[in-house]
mmCIF file of C-alpha atoms in Angstrom:
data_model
loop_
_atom_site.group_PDB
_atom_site.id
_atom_site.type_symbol
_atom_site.label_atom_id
_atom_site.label_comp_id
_atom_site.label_asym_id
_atom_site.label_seq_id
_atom_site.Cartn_x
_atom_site.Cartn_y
_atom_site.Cartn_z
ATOM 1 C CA UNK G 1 77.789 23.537 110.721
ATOM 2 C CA UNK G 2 75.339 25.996 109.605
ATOM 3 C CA UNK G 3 75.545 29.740 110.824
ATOM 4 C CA UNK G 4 73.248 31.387 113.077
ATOM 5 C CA UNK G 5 70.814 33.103 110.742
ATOM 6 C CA UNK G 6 70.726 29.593 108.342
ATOM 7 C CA UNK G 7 69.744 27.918 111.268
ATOM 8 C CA UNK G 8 66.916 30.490 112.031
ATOM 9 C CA UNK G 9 65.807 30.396 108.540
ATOM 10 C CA UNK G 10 65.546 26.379 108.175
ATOM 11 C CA UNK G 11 63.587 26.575 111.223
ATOM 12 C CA UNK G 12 61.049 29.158 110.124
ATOM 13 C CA UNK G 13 60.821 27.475 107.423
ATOM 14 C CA UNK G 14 59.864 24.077 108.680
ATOM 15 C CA UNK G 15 56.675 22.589 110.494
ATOM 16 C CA UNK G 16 58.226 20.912 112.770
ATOM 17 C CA UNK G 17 57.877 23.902 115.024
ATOM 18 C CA UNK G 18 55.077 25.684 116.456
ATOM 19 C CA UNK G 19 57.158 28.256 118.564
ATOM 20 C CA UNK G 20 58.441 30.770 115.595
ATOM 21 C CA UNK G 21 56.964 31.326 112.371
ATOM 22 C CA UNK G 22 56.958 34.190 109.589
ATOM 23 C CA UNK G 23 54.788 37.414 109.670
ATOM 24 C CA UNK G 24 51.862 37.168 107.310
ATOM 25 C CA UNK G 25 54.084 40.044 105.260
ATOM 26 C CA UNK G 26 57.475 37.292 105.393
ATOM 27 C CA UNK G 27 59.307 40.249 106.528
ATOM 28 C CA UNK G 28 59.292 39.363 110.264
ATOM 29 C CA UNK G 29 60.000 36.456 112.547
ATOM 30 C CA UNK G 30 57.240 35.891 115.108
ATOM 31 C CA UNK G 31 58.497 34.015 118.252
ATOM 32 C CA UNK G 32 55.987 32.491 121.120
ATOM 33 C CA UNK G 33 58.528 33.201 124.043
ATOM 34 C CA UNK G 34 57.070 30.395 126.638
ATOM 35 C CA UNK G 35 57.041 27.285 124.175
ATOM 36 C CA UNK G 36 60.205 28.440 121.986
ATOM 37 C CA UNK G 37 62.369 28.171 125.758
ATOM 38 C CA UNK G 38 60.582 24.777 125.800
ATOM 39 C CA UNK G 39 60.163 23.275 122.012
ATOM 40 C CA UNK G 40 63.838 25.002 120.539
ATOM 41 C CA UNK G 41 65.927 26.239 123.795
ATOM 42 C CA UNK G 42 65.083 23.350 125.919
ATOM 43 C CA UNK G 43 66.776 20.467 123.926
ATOM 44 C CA UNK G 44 69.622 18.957 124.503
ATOM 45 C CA UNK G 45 72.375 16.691 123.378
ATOM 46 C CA UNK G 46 72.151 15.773 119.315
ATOM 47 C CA UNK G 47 68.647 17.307 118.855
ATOM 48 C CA UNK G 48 70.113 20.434 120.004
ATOM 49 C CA UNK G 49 69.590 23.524 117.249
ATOM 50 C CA UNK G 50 71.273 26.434 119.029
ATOM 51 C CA UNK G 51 74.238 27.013 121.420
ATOM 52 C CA UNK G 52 72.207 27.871 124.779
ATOM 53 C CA UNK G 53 69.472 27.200 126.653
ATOM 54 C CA UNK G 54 68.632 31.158 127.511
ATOM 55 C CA UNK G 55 66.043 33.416 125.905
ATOM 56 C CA UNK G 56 68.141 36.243 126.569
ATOM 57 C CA UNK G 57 71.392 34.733 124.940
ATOM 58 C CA UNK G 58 68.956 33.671 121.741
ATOM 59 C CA UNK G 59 67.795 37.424 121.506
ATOM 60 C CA UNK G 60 71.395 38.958 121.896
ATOM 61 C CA UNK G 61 72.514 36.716 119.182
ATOM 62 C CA UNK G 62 69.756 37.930 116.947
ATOM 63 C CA UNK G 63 70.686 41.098 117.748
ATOM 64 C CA UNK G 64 74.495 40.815 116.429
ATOM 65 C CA UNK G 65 73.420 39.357 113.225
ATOM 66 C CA UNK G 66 71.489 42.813 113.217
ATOM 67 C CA UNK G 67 67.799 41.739 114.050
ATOM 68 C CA UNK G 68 65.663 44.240 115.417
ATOM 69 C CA UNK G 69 62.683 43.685 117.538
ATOM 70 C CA UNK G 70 59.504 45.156 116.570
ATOM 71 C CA UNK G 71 56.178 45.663 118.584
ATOM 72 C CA UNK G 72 52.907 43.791 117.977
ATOM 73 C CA UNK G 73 52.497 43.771 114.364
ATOM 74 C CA UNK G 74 48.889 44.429 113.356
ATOM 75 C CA UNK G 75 48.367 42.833 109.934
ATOM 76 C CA UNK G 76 45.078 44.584 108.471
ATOM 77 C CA UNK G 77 43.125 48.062 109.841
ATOM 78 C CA UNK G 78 41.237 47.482 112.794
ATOM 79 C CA UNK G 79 39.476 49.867 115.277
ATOM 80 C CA UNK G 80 41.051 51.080 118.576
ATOM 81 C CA UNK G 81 38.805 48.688 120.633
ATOM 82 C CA UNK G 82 39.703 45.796 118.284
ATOM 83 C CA UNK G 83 43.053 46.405 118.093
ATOM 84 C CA UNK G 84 43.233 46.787 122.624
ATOM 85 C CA UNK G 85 40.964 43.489 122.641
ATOM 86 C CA UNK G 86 43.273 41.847 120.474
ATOM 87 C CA UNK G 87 46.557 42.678 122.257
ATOM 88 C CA UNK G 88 44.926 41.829 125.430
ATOM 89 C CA UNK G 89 44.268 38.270 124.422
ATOM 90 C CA UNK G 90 47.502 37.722 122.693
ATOM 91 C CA UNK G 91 49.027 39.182 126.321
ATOM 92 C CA UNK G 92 47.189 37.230 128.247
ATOM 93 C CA UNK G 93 47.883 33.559 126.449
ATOM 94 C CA UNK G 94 51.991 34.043 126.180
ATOM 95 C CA UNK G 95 53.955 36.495 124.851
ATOM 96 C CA UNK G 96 55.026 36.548 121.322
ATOM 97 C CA UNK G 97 57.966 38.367 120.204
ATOM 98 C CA UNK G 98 58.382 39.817 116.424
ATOM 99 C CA UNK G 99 62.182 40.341 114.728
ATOM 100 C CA UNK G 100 62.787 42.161 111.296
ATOM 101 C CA UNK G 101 65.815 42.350 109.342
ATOM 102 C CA UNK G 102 65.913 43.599 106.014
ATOM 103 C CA UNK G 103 68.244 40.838 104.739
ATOM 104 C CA UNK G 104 66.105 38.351 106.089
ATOM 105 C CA UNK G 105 62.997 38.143 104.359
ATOM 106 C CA UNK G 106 61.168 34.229 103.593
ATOM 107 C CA UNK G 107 60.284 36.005 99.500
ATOM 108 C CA UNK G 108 63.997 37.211 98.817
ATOM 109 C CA UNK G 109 66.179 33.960 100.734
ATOM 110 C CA UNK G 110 69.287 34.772 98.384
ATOM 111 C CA UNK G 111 69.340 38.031 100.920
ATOM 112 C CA UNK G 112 70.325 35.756 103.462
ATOM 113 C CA UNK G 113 73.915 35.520 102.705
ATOM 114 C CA UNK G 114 73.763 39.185 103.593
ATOM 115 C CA UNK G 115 73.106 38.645 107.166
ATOM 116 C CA UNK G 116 76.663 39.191 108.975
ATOM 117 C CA UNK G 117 77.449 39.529 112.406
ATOM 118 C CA UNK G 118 77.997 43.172 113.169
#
């Protein structure tokens, strides 16, 4: 059985999910709350990826493998206006949740090894 953060990583890494996906910069872990309780959390029996079926358990776990979460990363310059228009409409379709840890990073994966429970 894989650990917590391989598990994470495969599924960044693969398209079969549309819920959680890397920051442009591979540093982070973007996570759209509403359809990752749904598409990940919200299977059951063989097809089941993780442990429980609770947001909150998911984001304490990532916490003890020393995940931090970040706010709203904005990934090029953008005016004040811009940047409140933007974070309006990303508000107001679901909320999406961002995660950094240094030793997990999709351009350095041999890092991963690294990531221990605290």
């Amino acid at each position: 059985a894989l650990r917590f953060p391989q598990k994470l990583w495969e599924m960044v890494e693969s398209d079969e999910f549309r819920s959680i996906w890397w920051t442009e910069d591979g540093k982070c872990v973007a996570i759209k709350e509403e359809l990752f309780k749904e598409e990940v959390l919200g299977r059951k029996g063989p097809l089941q990826v993780f442990s429980t079926q609770s947001i909150l358990s998911f984001l304490r776990q990532m916490n003890v493998y020393g995940f931090f979460k970040v706010n709203a990363l904005f990934q090029r310059p953008a005016s004040l206006p811009e940047r409140l228009a933007e974070a309006a409409a990303a508000a107001a379709h679901s909320k999406i949740l961002y995660y950094c840890n240094p030793n997990f990073n999709r351009e350095h994966p041999h890092l991963l090894e690294l990531c221990k429970r605290r």
